[in-house]
Amino acid sequence: MDRRIFFLACLIGLSLVSPVQAKRELAAGALPQTVLEAFFSDLSTAVENPANAELGLNATYNLVDGYWIRTTREQVQQTGQVADLNSVIFFKFNRPSSWVITSLRSAGEFARAEVRFQPSASAGVVRNKEHDTIDTTFNLVLKNDDWFIVDFKGPEVKPSEALPDALTVDPSDTPATLVSRFMDIVLQELGPASGSPGSNVNKVAAATKNMWVDERDSRRSLGQGLTMMSMLQPTSWHLVELDQQRSTAELTITIESGSPVAALVPGANKDGGPTTIRFLAKTTNGQWLLQAFIR
């Protein structure tokens, strides 16, 4: 997973703590391959268990944390990765049906394994189709005569495409047309077909920046809103209410989401129903622009 997943993880309230070594159902001194196979099996079972559907990221990780020396704040600052939690995100979004350790090398107290997974899902949604295998890397260290996982790396991220030119706005735009144009782009670029959360956030931000007031608070609100949308992966939206005054406006919409991690997003409907979002807009030099995104 790349820095975008780390950024999303931070926004949904993940806490980073000191290394933890919980109990695990393994014989003392189990080999690295045995540790990995047990971790994959237990994590897959935890993710697929319907009783765990409402568990958050940390709660799911806690079911398998005995296989890890947990990622520390210092490691995150150095690498930009939350490796242990990223492994849980990987399983939630790809739902691997099988895996094979293609390479395992060890030297003293360090081991590195290359693992190929066969996913059964895309963006957390199981689809009856052929999925490309995914190559990953896990690092382990020997501590107190037992092997623990300390790092996980997913597939290399492809170089980003060139960002699109910003769409134009003109005096004919109203608060309603701005929200409509904005949400249509969100559905197109951040919906279920967009892939992993965060994939197209920068693309949407670049395309829609002219729709927003050029102020620091508005830019921050846009960034937070797009991050939330990328996690929800909305499938549709509906305008519920429009309160438009002479120079300000407030619009309320609902969005539908089938994302498997929607329950992890602050402000999202935890019961699976529509999530309500408000937009604020105002006129600047006679031009309507979006000002804030409120959960």
Coordinates of C-alpha atoms in Angstrom, one line a residue, residues 21-134:
Q21 CA 3.1 -9.3 21.2
A22 CA -0.2 -11.1 21.9
K23 CA -0.8 -14.8 22.2
R24 CA -1.0 -16.9 19.0
E25 CA -1.8 -20.5 18.3
L26 CA 1.6 -21.5 17.1
A27 CA 4.3 -23.8 18.6
A28 CA 7.3 -22.0 20.0
G29 CA 10.0 -21.4 17.5
A30 CA 7.7 -21.9 14.5
L31 CA 9.4 -21.2 11.2
P32 CA 8.7 -18.0 9.1
Q33 CA 6.7 -19.8 6.6
T34 CA 4.5 -21.4 9.3
V35 CA 4.0 -18.0 10.9
L36 CA 2.9 -16.4 7.6
E37 CA 0.6 -19.3 6.6
A38 CA -1.1 -19.1 10.0
F39 CA -1.4 -15.3 9.8
F40 CA -3.0 -15.4 6.3
S41 CA -5.4 -18.1 7.3
D42 CA -6.5 -16.4 10.5
L43 CA -6.8 -13.0 8.9
S44 CA -8.8 -14.4 6.0
T45 CA -11.1 -16.1 8.4
A46 CA -11.6 -12.9 10.4
V47 CA -12.4 -10.9 7.3
E48 CA -14.8 -13.4 5.8
N49 CA -16.7 -14.0 9.1
P50 CA -20.1 -12.3 8.8
A51 CA -20.0 -11.7 12.6
N52 CA -17.0 -9.4 12.0
A53 CA -18.6 -7.3 9.3
E54 CA -19.1 -4.2 11.5
L55 CA -15.6 -4.4 13.0
G56 CA -13.3 -1.4 12.4
L57 CA -9.8 -1.7 11.1
N58 CA -8.1 -1.8 14.5
A59 CA -10.6 -4.3 15.9
T60 CA -10.0 -6.6 12.9
Y61 CA -6.2 -6.2 13.4
N62 CA -6.5 -7.1 17.1
L63 CA -7.8 -10.5 16.1
V64 CA -4.4 -11.3 14.5
D65 CA -2.0 -8.9 16.1
G66 CA -0.1 -11.8 17.8
Y67 CA 1.7 -12.4 14.5
W68 CA 3.1 -8.8 14.3
I69 CA 5.5 -6.5 16.1
R70 CA 3.2 -3.5 15.7
T71 CA 4.3 -0.6 13.5
T72 CA 5.5 2.3 15.6
R73 CA 5.1 6.0 15.1
E74 CA 8.8 6.3 14.4
Q75 CA 8.5 3.7 11.6
V76 CA 5.6 5.5 10.1
Q77 CA 7.5 8.8 10.1
Q78 CA 10.4 7.1 8.4
T79 CA 8.5 5.1 5.8
G80 CA 5.1 6.7 5.4
Q81 CA 3.6 3.3 5.9
V82 CA 1.3 1.7 8.5
A83 CA 2.4 -1.8 7.5
D84 CA 0.5 -3.9 9.9
L85 CA -2.9 -2.1 9.3
N86 CA -2.2 -2.0 5.6
S87 CA -2.1 -5.8 5.5
V88 CA -5.6 -5.8 7.0
I89 CA -6.8 -3.3 4.4
F90 CA -5.2 -5.5 1.7
F91 CA -7.3 -8.5 2.8
K92 CA -10.5 -6.5 3.2
F93 CA -10.2 -5.1 -0.3
N94 CA -8.9 -8.1 -2.2
R95 CA -10.4 -11.0 -0.2
P96 CA -7.7 -13.4 -1.3
S97 CA -9.0 -16.9 -2.0
S98 CA -5.5 -18.5 -2.0
W99 CA -1.9 -17.6 -1.8
V100 CA 1.5 -19.1 -2.3
I101 CA 4.9 -18.2 -0.8
T102 CA 7.0 -18.0 -4.0
S103 CA 10.3 -17.1 -2.3
L104 CA 11.6 -17.2 1.3
R105 CA 15.1 -16.0 2.3
S106 CA 16.5 -15.7 5.8
A107 CA 19.7 -14.5 7.3
G108 CA 20.2 -14.7 11.0
E109 CA 17.3 -12.9 12.7
F110 CA 15.8 -11.5 9.5
A111 CA 13.6 -13.2 6.9
R112 CA 11.9 -11.9 3.7
A113 CA 9.0 -13.7 1.9
E114 CA 7.6 -13.0 -1.5
V115 CA 3.9 -14.0 -1.5
R116 CA 1.5 -14.2 -4.5
F117 CA -2.2 -13.8 -3.7
Q118 CA -5.2 -14.7 -5.8
P119 CA -7.9 -12.1 -5.0
S120 CA -11.6 -12.8 -5.2
A121 CA -12.7 -9.2 -5.0
S122 CA -11.9 -5.7 -6.3
A123 CA -12.3 -2.7 -4.0
G124 CA -13.9 -5.1 -1.4
V125 CA -16.7 -6.3 -3.7
V126 CA -16.6 -9.9 -4.7
R127 CA -17.2 -10.3 -8.4
N128 CA -17.5 -13.4 -10.5
K129 CA -14.5 -12.7 -12.8
E130 CA -10.9 -13.5 -13.3
H131 CA -8.7 -11.4 -11.1
D132 CA -5.0 -10.8 -11.7
T133 CA -2.7 -12.2 -9.0
I134 CA -1.0 -9.7 -6.7

